[in-house]
Tab-separated table of C-alpha atoms in Angstrom:
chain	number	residue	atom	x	y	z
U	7	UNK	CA	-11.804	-52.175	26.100
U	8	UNK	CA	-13.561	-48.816	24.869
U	9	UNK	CA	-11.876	-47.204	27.992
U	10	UNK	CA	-8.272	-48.255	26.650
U	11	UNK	CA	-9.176	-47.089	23.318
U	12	UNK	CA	-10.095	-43.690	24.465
U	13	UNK	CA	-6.722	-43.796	26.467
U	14	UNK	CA	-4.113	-44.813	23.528
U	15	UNK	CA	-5.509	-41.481	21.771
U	16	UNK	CA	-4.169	-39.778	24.188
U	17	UNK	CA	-0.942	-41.085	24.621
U	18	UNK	CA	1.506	-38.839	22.994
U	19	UNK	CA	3.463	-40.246	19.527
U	20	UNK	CA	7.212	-40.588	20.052
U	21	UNK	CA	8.856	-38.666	17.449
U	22	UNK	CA	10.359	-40.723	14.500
U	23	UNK	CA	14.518	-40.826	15.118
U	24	UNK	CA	16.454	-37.918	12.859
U	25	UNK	CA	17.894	-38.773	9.669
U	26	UNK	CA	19.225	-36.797	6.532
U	27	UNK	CA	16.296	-36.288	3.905
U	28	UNK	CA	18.530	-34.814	1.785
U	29	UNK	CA	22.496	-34.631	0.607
U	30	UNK	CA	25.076	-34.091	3.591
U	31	UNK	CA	27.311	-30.993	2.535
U	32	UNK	CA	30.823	-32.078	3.882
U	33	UNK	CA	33.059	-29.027	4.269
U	34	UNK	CA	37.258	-29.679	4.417
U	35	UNK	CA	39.000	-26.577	4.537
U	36	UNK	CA	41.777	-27.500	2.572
U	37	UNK	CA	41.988	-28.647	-1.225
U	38	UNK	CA	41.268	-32.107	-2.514
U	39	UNK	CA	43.712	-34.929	-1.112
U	40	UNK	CA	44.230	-34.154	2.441
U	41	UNK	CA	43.815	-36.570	5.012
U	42	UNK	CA	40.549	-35.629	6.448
U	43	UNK	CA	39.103	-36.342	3.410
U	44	UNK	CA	41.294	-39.589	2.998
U	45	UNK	CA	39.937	-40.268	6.635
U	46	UNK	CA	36.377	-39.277	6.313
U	47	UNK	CA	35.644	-40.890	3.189
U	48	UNK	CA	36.828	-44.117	4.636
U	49	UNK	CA	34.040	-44.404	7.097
U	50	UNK	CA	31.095	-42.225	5.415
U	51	UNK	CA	31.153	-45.587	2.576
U	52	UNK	CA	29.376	-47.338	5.394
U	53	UNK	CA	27.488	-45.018	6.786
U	54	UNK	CA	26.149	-44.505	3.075
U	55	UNK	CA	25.953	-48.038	2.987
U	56	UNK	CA	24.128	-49.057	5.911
U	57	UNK	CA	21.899	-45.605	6.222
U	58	UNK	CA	20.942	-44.215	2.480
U	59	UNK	CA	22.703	-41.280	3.339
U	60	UNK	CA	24.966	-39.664	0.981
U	61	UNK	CA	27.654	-36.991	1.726
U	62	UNK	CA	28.863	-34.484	-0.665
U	63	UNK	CA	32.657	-32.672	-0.607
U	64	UNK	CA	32.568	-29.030	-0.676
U	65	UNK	CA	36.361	-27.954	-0.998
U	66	UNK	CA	36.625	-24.335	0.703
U	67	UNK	CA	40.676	-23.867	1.139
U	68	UNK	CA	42.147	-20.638	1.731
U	69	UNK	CA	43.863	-19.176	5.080
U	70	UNK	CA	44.488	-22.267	6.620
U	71	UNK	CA	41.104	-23.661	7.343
U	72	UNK	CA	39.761	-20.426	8.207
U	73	UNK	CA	37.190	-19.015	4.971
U	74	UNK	CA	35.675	-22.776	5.492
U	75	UNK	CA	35.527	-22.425	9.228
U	76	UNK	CA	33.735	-18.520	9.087
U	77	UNK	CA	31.301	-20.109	6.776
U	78	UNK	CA	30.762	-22.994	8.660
U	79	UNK	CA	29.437	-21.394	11.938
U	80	UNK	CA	26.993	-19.238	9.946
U	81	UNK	CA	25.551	-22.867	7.924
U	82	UNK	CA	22.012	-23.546	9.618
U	83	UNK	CA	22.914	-26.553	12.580
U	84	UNK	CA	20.206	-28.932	10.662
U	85	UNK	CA	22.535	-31.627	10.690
U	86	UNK	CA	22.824	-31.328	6.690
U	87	UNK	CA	26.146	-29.838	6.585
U	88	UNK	CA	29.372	-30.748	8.688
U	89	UNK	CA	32.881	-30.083	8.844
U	90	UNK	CA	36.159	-31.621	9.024
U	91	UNK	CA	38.927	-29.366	9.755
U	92	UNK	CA	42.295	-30.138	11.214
U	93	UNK	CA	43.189	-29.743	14.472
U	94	UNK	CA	45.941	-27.856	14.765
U	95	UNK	CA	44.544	-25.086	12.314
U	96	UNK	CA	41.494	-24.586	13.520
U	97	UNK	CA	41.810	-25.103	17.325
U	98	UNK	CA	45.135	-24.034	17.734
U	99	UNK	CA	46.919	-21.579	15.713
U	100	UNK	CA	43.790	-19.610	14.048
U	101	UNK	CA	42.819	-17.122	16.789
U	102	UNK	CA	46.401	-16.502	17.041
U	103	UNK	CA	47.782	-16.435	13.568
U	104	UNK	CA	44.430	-15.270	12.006
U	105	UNK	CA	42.827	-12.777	14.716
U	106	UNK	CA	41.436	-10.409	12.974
U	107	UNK	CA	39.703	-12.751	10.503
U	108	UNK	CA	38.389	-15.449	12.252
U	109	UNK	CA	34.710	-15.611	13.489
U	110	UNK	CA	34.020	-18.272	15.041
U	111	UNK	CA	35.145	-20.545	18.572
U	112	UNK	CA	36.378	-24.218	17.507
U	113	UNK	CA	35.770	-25.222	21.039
U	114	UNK	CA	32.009	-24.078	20.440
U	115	UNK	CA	31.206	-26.512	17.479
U	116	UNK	CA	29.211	-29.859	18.297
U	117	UNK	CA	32.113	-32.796	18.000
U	118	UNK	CA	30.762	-36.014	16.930
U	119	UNK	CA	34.680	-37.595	17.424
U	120	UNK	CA	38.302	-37.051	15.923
U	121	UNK	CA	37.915	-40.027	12.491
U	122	UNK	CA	41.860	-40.459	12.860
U	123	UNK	CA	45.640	-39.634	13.046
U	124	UNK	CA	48.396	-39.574	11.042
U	125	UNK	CA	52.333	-38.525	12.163
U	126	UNK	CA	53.150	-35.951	9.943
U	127	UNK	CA	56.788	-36.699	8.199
U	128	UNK	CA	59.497	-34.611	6.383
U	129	UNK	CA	59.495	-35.963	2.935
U	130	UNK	CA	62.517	-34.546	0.248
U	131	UNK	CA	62.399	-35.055	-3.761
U	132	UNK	CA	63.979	-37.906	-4.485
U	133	UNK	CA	66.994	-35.821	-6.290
U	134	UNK	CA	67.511	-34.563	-2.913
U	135	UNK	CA	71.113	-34.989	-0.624
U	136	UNK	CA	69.445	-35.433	2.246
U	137	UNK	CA	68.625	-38.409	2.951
U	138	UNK	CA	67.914	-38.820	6.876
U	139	UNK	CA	67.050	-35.992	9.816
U	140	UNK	CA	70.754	-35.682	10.467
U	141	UNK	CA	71.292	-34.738	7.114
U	142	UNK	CA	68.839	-32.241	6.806
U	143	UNK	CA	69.719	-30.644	10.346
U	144	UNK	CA	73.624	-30.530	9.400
U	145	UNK	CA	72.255	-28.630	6.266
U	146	UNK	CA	70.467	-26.406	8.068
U	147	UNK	CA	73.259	-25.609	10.909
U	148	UNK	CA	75.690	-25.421	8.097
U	149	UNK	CA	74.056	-22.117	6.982
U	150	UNK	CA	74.768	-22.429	3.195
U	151	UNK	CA	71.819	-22.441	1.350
U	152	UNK	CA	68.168	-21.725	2.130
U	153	UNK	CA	66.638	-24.634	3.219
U	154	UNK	CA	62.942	-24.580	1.393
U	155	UNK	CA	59.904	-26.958	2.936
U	156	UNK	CA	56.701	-26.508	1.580
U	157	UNK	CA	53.708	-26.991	3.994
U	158	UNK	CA	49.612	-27.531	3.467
U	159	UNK	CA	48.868	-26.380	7.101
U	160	UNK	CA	49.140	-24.651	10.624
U	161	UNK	CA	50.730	-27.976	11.917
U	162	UNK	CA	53.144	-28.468	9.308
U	163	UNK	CA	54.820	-25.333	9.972
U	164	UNK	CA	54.453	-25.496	13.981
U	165	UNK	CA	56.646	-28.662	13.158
U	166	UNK	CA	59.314	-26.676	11.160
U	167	UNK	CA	59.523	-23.948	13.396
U	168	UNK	CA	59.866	-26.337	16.479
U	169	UNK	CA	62.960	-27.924	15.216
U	170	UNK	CA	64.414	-24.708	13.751
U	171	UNK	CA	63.945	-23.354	17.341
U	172	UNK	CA	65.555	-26.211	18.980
U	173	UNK	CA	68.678	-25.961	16.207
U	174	UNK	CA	68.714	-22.438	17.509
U	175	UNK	CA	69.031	-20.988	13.874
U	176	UNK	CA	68.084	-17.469	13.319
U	177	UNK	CA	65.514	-16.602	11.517
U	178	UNK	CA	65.812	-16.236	7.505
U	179	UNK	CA	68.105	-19.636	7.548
U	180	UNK	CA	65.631	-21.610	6.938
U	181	UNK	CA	62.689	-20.943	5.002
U	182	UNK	CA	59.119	-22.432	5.070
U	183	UNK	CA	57.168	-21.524	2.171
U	184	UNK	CA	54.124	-20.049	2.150
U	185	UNK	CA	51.347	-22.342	3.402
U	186	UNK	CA	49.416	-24.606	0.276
U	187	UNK	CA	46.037	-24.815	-0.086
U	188	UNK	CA	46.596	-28.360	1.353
U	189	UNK	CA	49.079	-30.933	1.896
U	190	UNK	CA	48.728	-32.441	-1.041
U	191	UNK	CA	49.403	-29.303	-2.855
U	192	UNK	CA	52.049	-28.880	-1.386
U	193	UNK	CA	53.904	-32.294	-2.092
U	194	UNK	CA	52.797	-31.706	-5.773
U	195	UNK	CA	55.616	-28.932	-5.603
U	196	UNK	CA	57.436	-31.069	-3.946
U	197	UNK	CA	57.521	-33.927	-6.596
U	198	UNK	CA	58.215	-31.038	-9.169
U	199	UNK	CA	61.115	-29.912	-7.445
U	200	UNK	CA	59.705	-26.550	-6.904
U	201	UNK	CA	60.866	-27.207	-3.372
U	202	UNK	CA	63.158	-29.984	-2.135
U	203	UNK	CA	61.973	-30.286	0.908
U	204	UNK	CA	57.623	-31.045	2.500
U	205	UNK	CA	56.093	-31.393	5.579
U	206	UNK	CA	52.703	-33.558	6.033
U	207	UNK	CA	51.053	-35.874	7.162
U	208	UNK	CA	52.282	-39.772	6.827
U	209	UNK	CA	48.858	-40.658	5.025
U	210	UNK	CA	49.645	-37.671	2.280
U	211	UNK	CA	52.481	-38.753	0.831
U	212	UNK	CA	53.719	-42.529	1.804
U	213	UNK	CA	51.993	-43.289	-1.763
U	214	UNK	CA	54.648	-41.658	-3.389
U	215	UNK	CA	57.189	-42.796	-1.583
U	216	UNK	CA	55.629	-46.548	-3.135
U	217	UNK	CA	55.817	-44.514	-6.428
U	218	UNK	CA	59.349	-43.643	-6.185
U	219	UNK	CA	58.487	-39.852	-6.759
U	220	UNK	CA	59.111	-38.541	-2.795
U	221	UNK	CA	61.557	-39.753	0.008
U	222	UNK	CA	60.768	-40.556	3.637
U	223	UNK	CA	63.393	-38.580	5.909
U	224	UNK	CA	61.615	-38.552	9.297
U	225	UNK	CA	58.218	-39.464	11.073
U	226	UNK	CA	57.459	-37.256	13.634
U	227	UNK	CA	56.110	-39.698	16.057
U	228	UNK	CA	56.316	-40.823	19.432
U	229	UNK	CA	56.661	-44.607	18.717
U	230	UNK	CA	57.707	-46.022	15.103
U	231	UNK	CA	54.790	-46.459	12.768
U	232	UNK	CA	53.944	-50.293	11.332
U	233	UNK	CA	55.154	-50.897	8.141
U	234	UNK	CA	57.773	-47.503	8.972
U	235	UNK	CA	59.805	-49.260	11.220
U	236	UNK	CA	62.905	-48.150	9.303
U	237	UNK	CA	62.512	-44.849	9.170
U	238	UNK	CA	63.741	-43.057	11.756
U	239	UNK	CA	62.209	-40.608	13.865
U	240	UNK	CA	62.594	-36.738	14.482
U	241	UNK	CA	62.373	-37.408	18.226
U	242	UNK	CA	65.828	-38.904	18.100
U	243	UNK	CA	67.443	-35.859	16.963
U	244	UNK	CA	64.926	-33.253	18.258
U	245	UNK	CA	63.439	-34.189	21.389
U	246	UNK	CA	59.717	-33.458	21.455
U	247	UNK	CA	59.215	-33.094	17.867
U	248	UNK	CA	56.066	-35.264	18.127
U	249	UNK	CA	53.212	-33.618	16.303
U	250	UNK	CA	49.784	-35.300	14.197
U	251	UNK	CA	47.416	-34.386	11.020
U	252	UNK	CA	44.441	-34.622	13.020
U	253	UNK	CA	40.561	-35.133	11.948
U	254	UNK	CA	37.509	-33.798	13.815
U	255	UNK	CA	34.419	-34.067	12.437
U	256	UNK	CA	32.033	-31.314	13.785
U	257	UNK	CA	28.427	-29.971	13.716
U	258	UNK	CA	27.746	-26.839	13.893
U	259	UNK	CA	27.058	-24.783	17.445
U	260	UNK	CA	23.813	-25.499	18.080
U	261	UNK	CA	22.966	-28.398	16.607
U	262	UNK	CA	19.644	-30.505	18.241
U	263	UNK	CA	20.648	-33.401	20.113
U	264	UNK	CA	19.079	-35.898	17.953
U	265	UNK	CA	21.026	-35.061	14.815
U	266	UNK	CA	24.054	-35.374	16.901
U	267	UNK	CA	22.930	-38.586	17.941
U	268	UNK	CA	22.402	-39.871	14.830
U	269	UNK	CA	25.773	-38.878	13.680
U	270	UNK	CA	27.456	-40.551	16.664
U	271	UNK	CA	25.516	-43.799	15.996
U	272	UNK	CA	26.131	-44.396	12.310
U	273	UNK	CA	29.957	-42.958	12.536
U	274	UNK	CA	31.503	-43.938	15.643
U	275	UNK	CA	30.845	-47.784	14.988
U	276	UNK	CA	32.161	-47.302	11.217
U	277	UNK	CA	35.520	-45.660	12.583
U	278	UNK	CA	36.048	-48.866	14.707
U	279	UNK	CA	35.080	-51.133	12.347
U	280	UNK	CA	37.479	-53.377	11.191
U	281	UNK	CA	36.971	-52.493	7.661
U	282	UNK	CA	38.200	-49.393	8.673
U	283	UNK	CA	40.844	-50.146	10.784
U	284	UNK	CA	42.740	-52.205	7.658
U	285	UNK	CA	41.823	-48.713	5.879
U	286	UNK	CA	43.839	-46.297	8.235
U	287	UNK	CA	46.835	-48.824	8.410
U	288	UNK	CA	46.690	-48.896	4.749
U	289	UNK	CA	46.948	-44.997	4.628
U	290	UNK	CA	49.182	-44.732	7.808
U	291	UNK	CA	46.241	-43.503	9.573
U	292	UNK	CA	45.119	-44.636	13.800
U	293	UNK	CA	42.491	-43.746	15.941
U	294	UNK	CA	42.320	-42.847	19.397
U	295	UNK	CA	39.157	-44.017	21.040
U	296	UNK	CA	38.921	-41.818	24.273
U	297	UNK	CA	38.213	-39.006	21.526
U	298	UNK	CA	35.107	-40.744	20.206
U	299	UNK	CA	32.485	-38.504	23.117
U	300	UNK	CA	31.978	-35.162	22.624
U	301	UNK	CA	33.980	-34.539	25.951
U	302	UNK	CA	37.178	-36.272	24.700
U	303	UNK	CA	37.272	-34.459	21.382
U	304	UNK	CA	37.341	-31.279	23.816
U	305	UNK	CA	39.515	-32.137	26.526
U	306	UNK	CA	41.687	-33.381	23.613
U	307	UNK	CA	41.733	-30.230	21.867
U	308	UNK	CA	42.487	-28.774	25.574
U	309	UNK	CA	45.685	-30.455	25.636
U	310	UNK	CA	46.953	-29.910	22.082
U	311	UNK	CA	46.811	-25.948	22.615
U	312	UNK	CA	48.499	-26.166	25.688
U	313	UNK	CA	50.972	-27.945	24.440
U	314	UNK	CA	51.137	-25.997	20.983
U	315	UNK	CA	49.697	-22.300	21.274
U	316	UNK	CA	53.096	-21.173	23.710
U	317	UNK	CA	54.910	-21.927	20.211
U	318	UNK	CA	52.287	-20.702	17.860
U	319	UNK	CA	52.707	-17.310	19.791
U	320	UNK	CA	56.091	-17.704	19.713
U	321	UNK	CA	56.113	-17.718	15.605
U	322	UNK	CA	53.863	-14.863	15.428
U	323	UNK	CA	55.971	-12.344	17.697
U	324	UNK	CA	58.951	-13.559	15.218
């Protein structure tokens, strides 16, 4: 019995798991209301439920994602601060809209999994003509009037300018204002008739379509959305016009592989949860499960700029 005693002392302590001991800095690039916000805090209200932990917005908008993201890859990779960005901002169109600014590599940050999609939509004040996408594409061939959309992100206008290029209209006929510190500042122009016409994601502004202050004209989605079924979709008159608000949540480079564990642990279960699930159909919001490992997220985000960097190039040269 001595001899075992004498053993156990040497037998090395595992170390306890990783947790937060202090407030989680959250970082969205964008201004308050967008959907990775909508879509994170959905699930962090169970992780701060079921952990202790408690996660704290910091707001950092400004050049499409791209002041938050420079900041974030300098943040120490303690696992007390993460980010959120979009997709198509930050993996896509910044190195090639934004080269001389951006400072960090998207595909280099530690994915814990995309929280959730939404279809982004055209949306027109509800003192608007236009009514459906064939309206607003006969105003737009018709050449009369500038046609103004205001857009919250790199996304939203990759959307415009793919079905301007497939109307074949020359540049100057229709005009995308200048990108919004978010998509919900954009809409808010929107709803003040500032300008007639938004792009953004389904979970932005379906509320106020319920509030009478914004009109659906098109989802931009493969497959009709529930509770969407009537509206029709952009596919039907522009072919391909199938584009996402998408959510990653991210550590930064770096990060020790027992904070990211803990962070895949506590979130991945909440964003299949069923709570959850009635959340992101409340908010027009899905998730896509293969995108839930580190190597999905990636091979994901692989696909998207194949798809969507020929065009984002193609803007830029314009």
């Amino acid at each position: 019995m001595k001899k075992l005693l004498i053993a156990l002392l040497f037998v090395p302590t595992f170390a306890v798991a990783w947790q937060p001991t202090k407030p989680v800095t959250v970082i969205f690039p964008n201004g308050p209301g967008a959907g990775n916000e909508i879509s994170f805090r959905i699930v962090a209200a169970q992780v701060e439920k079921k952990t202790g932990a408690s996660f704290v917005s910091e707001h950092r908008p400004g050049a499409d994602g791209n002041i938050a993201m420079n900041h974030f890859a300098t943040v120490p990779a303690d696992g007390h601060t993460v980010a959120v960005p979009a997709c198509q901002s930050n993996w896509v169109t910044a190195e090639i809209w934004y080269p001389n600014m951006v400072k960090y590599n998207a595909m280099e940050f530690e994915p814990v999994a995309n929280i959730a999609r939404s279809p982004l939509a055209f949306w027109a004040h509800p003192s608007s003509k236009v009514n459906t996408p064939e309206d607003l594409i006969r105003e737009i061939r018709a050449k009369k009037r500038p046609i103004n959309i205001a857009i919250g992100g790199a996304g939203h206008k990759l959307a415009v300018e793919y079905l301007v290029d497939y109307l074949k209209v020359p540049g100057g006929d229709l005009v995308a204002t200048p990108m919004y510190k978010g998509p919900a500042q954009a809409l808010l122009d929107v709803m003040g008739g500032h300008a007639e016409f938004g792009v953004t994601p389904v979970a932005v502004g379906w509320p106020h379509v319920q509030a009478g202050k914004l009109k659906l004209i098109g989802v931009a989605n493969e497959t009709a959305i529930r509770g969407l079924e009537k509206y029709p979709l952009m596919k039907t008159h522009t072919p391909g016009l199938n584009i996402h608000g998408c959510w990653n949540m991210v550590l930064p480079k770096g990060t020790p592989a027992d904070v990211q564990a803990w962070y895949r642990a506590n979130f991945i279960p909440a964003i299949n949860s069923k709570e959850s699930s009635d959340k992101f159909a409340e908010n027009m919001m899905f998730v896509t499960t293969a995108e839930h490992t580190p190597e999905g997220v990636r091979a994901s985000m692989v696909r998207l700029r194949q798809v969507w960097q020929p065009i984002a190039k193609k803007i830029k040269s314009e």
